[in-house]
Amino acid sequence: MAKSDYYEILGVSRDAEERKIKKAYKRLAMKFHPDRNPGNAEAEAKFKEIKEAYEVLTDTQKRAAYDQYGHAAFERGSMGSGSGKDFSDIFGDVFGDIFSGGRRQRSSRGADLRYNMELSLEEAVRGVTHEIRIPTLEECIFCQGTGARTGTSPMACPTCHGQGQVQIRQGFFAVQQTCPTCQGQGKIIKDPCTKCHGHGRVEKSKALLVKIPAGVDTGDRIRLTGEGEAGEHETTAGDLYVQVQVRKHLIFEREENNLYCEVPISFAMAALGGEIEVPTLDGRVKLKVPPETQTGKLFRILGKGVKSVRGGSKGDLLCRVAVETPVKLNERQKQLLRDLEESFSGQSGVQNSPRSKSFFDGVKKFFDDLTR
Ligand SMILES: [Zn+2]
Ligand SMILES: [Zn+2]
């Protein structure tokens, strides 16, 4: 069964201050408290409802979530809690009463929804279509979103005559205010639809096919216009934002349009040169390693990166080679290395290890300068 609106339960407007909510709660709680209504199950249910509404609406975070997602905010799912509200909506809420003039005060357009989607790097690079399920409010099919019982229709609010606004005189000033009878809707429902309890919307979980274009990256979001929550009382539906998060890849790291990977090569390969196979997103390619390659050297393989969703040319694949120290050597191998090391000693060692030489020369100069 669909839940009633928390604001309606407490009989306060959607922009009511906490003080007002507390006051309304106190008054209703006194009336429906089980101690005052012994054996009255209806009163008990009502009391629970009031308490729940009070707890949500007096918690700033919960209230914001409820305002955005409705009851769906407190259901399990992978909905994000970020604010999808745009700037004008925020101003509408804060300054609406003062600046709106004759205009309908509050837009009751359906809330925007956010869905966090995790993709593999391959999916993000090539594009993919995923089916997602989202909790949302949809237009009630029993009353076609009007909120009125089948065969009846909402009537113009008698207080504001359908304007949604009333004028209140304060001394010399006439101030426009949201109509307290219809909360700015301009109409009231005498005979509410039994399915949606007059909201015109019902909670549903809906399946959507989301087409992710090739080249997206973490932080990109795809807007699905009109796939958010249905608006209350026949107003426009909100949008659905699919927020992309790319999972860490086993081999590749993406930086803008380039891909990076680290390739281990043996000590002998680094010294003598050779050819190795390196992975790319479209299979293996051969990479020539020149003789005397030092660890950390970066090799660029043109055009094996990513083509951004925003266009432009394809990035490159950058392979960083890492010389691997051999482990678990047998006696013979150890001896070969000792022999090799010995051959490096003396004058020829300087030629064999130019980097070590310049480093140790630097160290020597450093200490000489210190003791001078
Ligand atoms: Zn309905
Ligand atoms: Zn009214």
Coordinates of C-alpha atoms and ligand atoms in Angstrom, one line a residue:
M1 CA 0.0 0.0 0.0
A2 CA 1.3 3.5 -0.8
K3 CA 2.2 5.6 2.2
S4 CA 0.7 8.9 2.9
D5 CA 2.7 12.1 2.5
Y6 CA 4.6 13.0 5.7
Y7 CA 3.7 16.7 5.4
E8 CA 0.0 15.8 5.0
I9 CA 0.1 13.5 8.0
L10 CA 1.3 16.4 10.1
G11 CA -0.9 18.9 8.3
V12 CA 2.0 21.3 7.6
S13 CA 3.1 22.9 4.4
R14 CA 6.2 21.6 2.6
D15 CA 8.3 24.6 3.6
A16 CA 7.2 24.5 7.2
E17 CA 9.9 25.4 9.8
E18 CA 11.0 22.9 12.3
R19 CA 9.2 24.8 15.0
K20 CA 5.9 24.5 13.2
I21 CA 6.5 20.8 12.6
K22 CA 7.2 20.2 16.3
K23 CA 4.1 22.1 17.3
A24 CA 1.9 20.1 14.9
Y25 CA 3.5 16.9 16.1
K26 CA 2.8 17.7 19.7
R27 CA -0.8 18.5 19.1
L28 CA -1.5 15.4 17.0
A29 CA 0.5 13.1 19.4
M30 CA -1.6 14.3 22.3
K31 CA -4.7 13.5 20.4
F32 CA -3.7 10.0 19.2
H33 CA -1.5 8.8 22.0
P34 CA -2.3 5.2 22.9
D35 CA -2.6 6.1 26.5
R36 CA -5.5 8.4 25.7
N37 CA -7.1 6.0 23.3
P38 CA -6.9 2.6 25.0
G39 CA -7.8 -0.3 22.7
N40 CA -8.2 1.9 19.7
A41 CA -6.1 0.3 16.9
E42 CA -6.8 3.0 14.5
A43 CA -5.5 5.7 16.8
E44 CA -2.4 3.6 17.5
A45 CA -1.7 3.3 13.8
K46 CA -2.2 7.0 13.4
F47 CA 0.1 7.7 16.2
K48 CA 2.9 5.6 14.6
E49 CA 2.4 7.4 11.4
I50 CA 2.7 10.8 13.1
K51 CA 5.8 9.7 14.9
E52 CA 7.5 8.5 11.7
A53 CA 6.6 11.6 9.8
Y54 CA 7.9 13.7 12.7
E55 CA 11.2 11.8 12.9
V56 CA 11.9 12.2 9.2
L57 CA 10.9 15.9 8.9
T58 CA 12.9 17.1 11.9
D59 CA 16.1 15.4 10.7
T60 CA 17.6 17.8 8.1
Q61 CA 19.2 15.1 6.1
K62 CA 16.3 12.8 6.1
R63 CA 13.9 15.6 5.2
A64 CA 16.1 16.7 2.3
A65 CA 16.1 13.1 1.0
Y66 CA 12.4 12.7 1.5
D67 CA 11.8 16.0 -0.4
Q68 CA 13.8 14.7 -3.3
Y69 CA 12.9 11.1 -3.5
G70 CA 9.7 10.7 -1.5
H71 CA 9.3 7.5 0.4
A72 CA 11.6 5.9 -2.1
A73 CA 14.4 7.7 -0.2
F74 CA 14.2 5.2 2.7
E75 CA 14.0 2.1 0.6
R76 CA 17.0 -0.1 -0.1
G77 CA 18.6 0.4 -3.5
S78 CA 21.5 2.0 -5.0
M79 CA 20.1 5.5 -5.3
G80 CA 22.5 8.2 -4.4
S81 CA 21.7 10.8 -1.9
G82 CA 23.2 13.7 -3.8
S83 CA 21.1 16.7 -4.6
G84 CA 19.7 16.6 -8.1
K85 CA 17.9 19.9 -7.6
D86 CA 18.9 22.7 -9.7
F87 CA 19.6 26.2 -8.6
S88 CA 16.3 27.7 -9.6
D89 CA 14.4 25.1 -7.6
I90 CA 16.4 25.9 -4.5
F91 CA 15.6 29.6 -4.9
G92 CA 12.0 28.8 -5.6
D93 CA 11.7 27.2 -2.2
V94 CA 13.5 29.9 -0.2
F95 CA 12.3 33.1 -1.9
G96 CA 9.2 31.9 -3.6
D97 CA 6.9 33.4 -1.1
I98 CA 8.5 36.9 -1.4
F99 CA 9.4 37.2 -5.0
S100 CA 7.0 35.1 -7.0
G101 CA 4.2 37.8 -7.4
G102 CA 1.3 36.3 -9.1
R103 CA 3.1 33.3 -10.4
R104 CA 2.3 29.9 -9.1
Q105 CA 4.6 29.7 -6.0
R106 CA 6.1 26.2 -6.0
S107 CA 6.9 24.1 -9.0
S108 CA 5.8 20.6 -8.1
R109 CA 7.7 19.1 -11.0
G110 CA 8.8 15.5 -10.2
A111 CA 12.1 15.1 -8.4
D112 CA 15.3 14.3 -10.3
L113 CA 16.8 11.0 -9.5
R114 CA 20.4 9.9 -9.5
Y115 CA 21.6 6.4 -10.2
N116 CA 25.2 5.4 -9.6
M117 CA 26.5 3.0 -12.3
E118 CA 29.8 1.1 -12.0
L119 CA 31.4 0.2 -15.3
S120 CA 34.5 -1.8 -16.2
L121 CA 37.1 0.1 -18.2
E122 CA 36.3 -1.9 -21.3
E123 CA 32.6 -1.0 -21.0
A124 CA 33.4 2.7 -20.5
V125 CA 35.7 2.7 -23.5
R126 CA 33.5 0.8 -25.9
G127 CA 30.0 1.9 -24.7
V128 CA 27.4 -0.5 -23.3
T129 CA 23.7 -0.9 -22.7
H130 CA 22.7 -1.8 -19.2
E131 CA 19.3 -2.5 -17.7
I132 CA 18.7 -0.8 -14.4
R133 CA 15.9 -0.9 -11.9
I134 CA 15.0 2.2 -10.1
P135 CA 12.5 3.0 -7.4
T136 CA 10.4 5.8 -8.5
L137 CA 7.0 7.4 -8.3
E138 CA 4.8 7.0 -11.4
E139 CA 1.6 8.6 -12.5
C140 CA -1.3 6.7 -10.9
I141 CA -3.2 4.9 -13.7
F142 CA -6.4 4.8 -11.8
C143 CA -6.9 8.6 -11.7
Q144 CA -4.5 9.5 -14.6
G145 CA -2.5 11.5 -12.1
T146 CA -5.3 13.8 -11.0
G147 CA -5.5 12.3 -7.5
A148 CA -9.3 12.3 -7.7
R149 CA -11.4 9.2 -7.4
T150 CA -12.5 7.7 -10.7
G151 CA -15.4 9.6 -12.2
T152 CA -14.7 12.7 -10.2
S153 CA -12.2 15.5 -10.8
P154 CA -10.3 18.0 -8.5
M155 CA -12.2 21.3 -8.0
A156 CA -10.9 24.8 -7.9
C157 CA -9.8 25.8 -4.4
P158 CA -12.5 27.9 -2.8
T159 CA -10.0 29.9 -0.8
C160 CA -7.8 31.2 -3.6
H161 CA -10.1 30.5 -6.5
G162 CA -7.5 28.4 -8.3
Q163 CA -4.7 30.9 -8.0
G164 CA -2.7 29.0 -5.5
Q165 CA -1.9 32.3 -3.8
V166 CA -3.7 34.5 -1.4
Q167 CA -3.2 38.2 -0.5
I168 CA -2.7 39.1 3.1
R169 CA -2.8 42.7 4.3
Q170 CA -0.1 43.7 6.7
G171 CA -0.5 47.4 7.5
F172 CA 0.0 49.2 4.2
F173 CA 1.4 46.2 2.5
A174 CA -0.3 43.5 0.6
V175 CA 1.7 40.3 0.7
Q176 CA 1.2 37.3 -1.6
Q177 CA 1.3 34.0 0.2
T178 CA 0.8 30.4 -0.7
C179 CA -2.8 29.4 -0.2
P180 CA -3.0 27.5 3.1
T181 CA -6.0 25.5 1.9
C182 CA -4.5 24.0 -1.2
Q183 CA -0.8 24.5 -0.5
G184 CA -0.4 26.4 -3.7
Q185 CA -1.9 23.7 -5.9
G186 CA -4.9 25.8 -6.9
K187 CA -7.2 22.9 -6.6
I188 CA -8.4 20.6 -3.9
I189 CA -9.5 17.0 -4.1
K190 CA -12.7 16.2 -2.2
D191 CA -12.9 12.6 -3.1
P192 CA -9.3 11.2 -3.3
C193 CA -8.4 8.3 -5.5
T194 CA -8.2 5.2 -3.3
K195 CA -5.1 3.9 -5.0
C196 CA -2.8 6.9 -4.6
H197 CA -4.6 8.6 -1.7
G198 CA -4.9 11.8 -3.8
H199 CA -1.2 12.2 -4.7
G200 CA -1.7 11.2 -8.3
R201 CA 1.4 9.1 -8.0
V202 CA 2.3 5.7 -6.9
E203 CA 5.5 4.0 -5.9
K204 CA 6.9 1.6 -8.5
S205 CA 10.2 0.0 -9.4
K206 CA 10.8 0.4 -13.0
A207 CA 13.3 -1.2 -15.4
L208 CA 15.1 1.1 -17.9
L209 CA 17.6 0.4 -20.6
V210 CA 20.5 2.9 -20.3
K211 CA 22.7 3.3 -23.3
I212 CA 26.2 4.4 -22.2
P213 CA 28.1 6.0 -25.1
A214 CA 31.7 5.0 -25.8
G215 CA 34.4 7.0 -24.1
V216 CA 32.8 7.9 -20.8
D217 CA 34.9 8.3 -17.7
T218 CA 34.4 8.5 -13.9
G219 CA 32.4 11.6 -13.1
D220 CA 30.4 11.7 -16.4
R221 CA 26.7 11.7 -16.1
I222 CA 24.0 10.8 -18.6
R223 CA 20.7 12.6 -18.3
L224 CA 17.5 10.7 -19.2
T225 CA 15.0 13.4 -19.6
G226 CA 11.6 12.7 -18.0
E227 CA 12.8 9.4 -16.4
G228 CA 12.8 10.8 -12.9
E229 CA 9.9 10.9 -10.6
A230 CA 6.5 11.7 -12.0
G231 CA 5.3 15.2 -10.9
E232 CA 2.5 15.5 -8.5
H233 CA -0.9 16.4 -10.0
E234 CA -0.1 16.1 -13.8
T235 CA 3.1 18.2 -13.7
T236 CA 6.3 17.4 -15.6
A237 CA 8.3 14.4 -14.5
G238 CA 11.9 14.9 -13.2
D239 CA 15.0 13.6 -15.0
L240 CA 17.2 10.7 -14.2
Y241 CA 20.9 11.2 -13.9
V242 CA 23.1 8.1 -14.4
Q243 CA 26.4 8.8 -12.7
V244 CA 29.3 6.9 -14.1
Q245 CA 32.0 5.3 -11.9
V246 CA 34.7 3.3 -13.7
R247 CA 36.1 0.4 -11.7
K248 CA 39.9 0.0 -11.2
H249 CA 41.4 -2.1 -14.0
L250 CA 43.8 -5.0 -13.4
I251 CA 46.3 -3.7 -16.0
F252 CA 45.4 -0.3 -17.3
E253 CA 45.0 3.1 -15.7
R254 CA 43.3 5.8 -17.6
E255 CA 44.4 9.4 -17.5
E256 CA 42.2 11.6 -19.8
N257 CA 42.5 9.8 -23.2
N258 CA 45.8 8.0 -22.5
L259 CA 46.1 4.5 -21.0
Y260 CA 49.0 3.6 -18.8
C261 CA 50.4 0.2 -17.9
E262 CA 53.5 -1.3 -16.3
V263 CA 55.3 -4.1 -18.1
P264 CA 58.0 -6.1 -16.3
I265 CA 61.0 -7.1 -18.3
S266 CA 64.0 -9.2 -17.3
F267 CA 67.4 -7.9 -16.4
A268 CA 68.9 -9.6 -19.5
M269 CA 66.2 -8.2 -21.8
A270 CA 66.8 -4.7 -20.4
A271 CA 70.5 -5.0 -21.1
L272 CA 70.5 -6.8 -24.4
G273 CA 67.2 -5.6 -25.9
G274 CA 64.5 -7.7 -27.5
E275 CA 60.9 -7.8 -28.3
I276 CA 58.0 -8.3 -25.8
E277 CA 54.2 -8.5 -26.2
V278 CA 52.2 -5.9 -24.4
P279 CA 48.4 -5.8 -23.9
T280 CA 46.1 -3.2 -25.4
L281 CA 42.3 -3.0 -25.1
D282 CA 42.1 -4.6 -28.6
G283 CA 44.6 -7.4 -28.1
R284 CA 48.3 -7.8 -27.9
V285 CA 50.9 -5.8 -29.8
K286 CA 54.7 -6.3 -30.1
L287 CA 57.0 -3.8 -28.5
K288 CA 60.7 -3.5 -29.4
V289 CA 62.8 -3.0 -26.3
P290 CA 66.2 -1.4 -27.3
P291 CA 69.4 -2.6 -25.7
E292 CA 70.5 -0.7 -22.5
T293 CA 66.9 0.1 -21.5
Q294 CA 66.7 1.5 -18.0
T295 CA 63.9 0.7 -15.6
G296 CA 61.0 3.2 -15.7
K297 CA 61.4 4.0 -19.4
L298 CA 58.1 5.0 -21.0
F299 CA 57.2 3.6 -24.4
R300 CA 54.4 5.2 -26.3
I301 CA 52.1 3.1 -28.6
L302 CA 50.2 5.5 -30.7
G303 CA 46.5 5.3 -31.0
K304 CA 46.0 2.5 -28.5
G305 CA 44.4 4.8 -25.9
V306 CA 40.8 6.0 -25.6
K307 CA 38.6 8.1 -27.8
S308 CA 36.7 10.5 -25.4
V309 CA 32.9 10.7 -25.5
R310 CA 33.5 14.4 -26.1
G311 CA 35.2 13.7 -29.4
G312 CA 38.7 14.5 -30.5
S313 CA 41.4 12.0 -31.5
K314 CA 42.2 8.8 -29.8
G315 CA 44.8 8.8 -27.0
D316 CA 47.9 6.6 -26.8
L317 CA 49.0 3.6 -24.7
L318 CA 52.0 4.4 -22.5
C319 CA 54.0 1.4 -21.3
R320 CA 56.4 1.8 -18.4
V321 CA 59.0 -1.0 -18.3
A322 CA 60.1 -2.2 -14.9
V323 CA 63.2 -4.3 -14.7
E324 CA 62.5 -7.2 -12.5
T325 CA 65.1 -8.5 -10.1
P326 CA 65.3 -12.3 -10.5
V327 CA 64.3 -14.3 -7.4
K328 CA 64.8 -17.9 -6.2
L329 CA 68.1 -18.3 -8.0
N330 CA 69.9 -21.6 -8.0
E331 CA 73.6 -21.9 -7.2
R332 CA 74.7 -21.8 -10.8
Q333 CA 72.7 -18.7 -11.6
K334 CA 74.0 -17.0 -8.4
Q335 CA 77.6 -17.9 -9.5
L336 CA 76.9 -16.4 -13.0
L337 CA 75.8 -13.2 -11.4
R338 CA 78.8 -13.1 -9.1
D339 CA 81.1 -13.6 -12.1
L340 CA 79.2 -10.8 -13.9
E341 CA 79.5 -8.5 -10.9
E342 CA 83.2 -9.2 -10.7
S343 CA 83.6 -8.3 -14.3
F344 CA 82.1 -4.9 -13.5
S345 CA 84.7 -4.0 -10.9
G346 CA 87.5 -1.7 -11.7
Q347 CA 87.6 0.8 -14.5
S348 CA 85.2 -1.1 -16.7
G349 CA 82.5 -0.9 -14.0
V350 CA 82.3 2.9 -14.6
Q351 CA 81.4 2.3 -18.2
N352 CA 78.9 -0.5 -17.4
S353 CA 77.0 1.6 -14.8
P354 CA 77.0 5.3 -15.8
R355 CA 74.0 6.0 -13.5
S356 CA 75.7 4.5 -10.4
K357 CA 78.9 6.4 -11.2
S358 CA 77.1 9.8 -11.5
F359 CA 75.2 9.0 -8.3
F360 CA 78.2 8.1 -6.2
D361 CA 80.2 11.0 -7.7
G362 CA 77.3 13.2 -6.4
V363 CA 77.4 11.6 -3.0
K364 CA 81.1 12.1 -2.7
K365 CA 80.8 15.7 -3.6
F366 CA 78.0 16.2 -1.1
F367 CA 80.1 14.9 1.8
D368 CA 83.2 16.7 0.6
D369 CA 81.2 20.0 0.7
L370 CA 79.9 19.2 4.2
T371 CA 83.4 18.7 5.7
R372 CA 85.0 21.6 3.9
Ligands
ZN1 ZN -4.8 7.8 -8.2
ZN2 ZN -6.1 27.5 -2.6

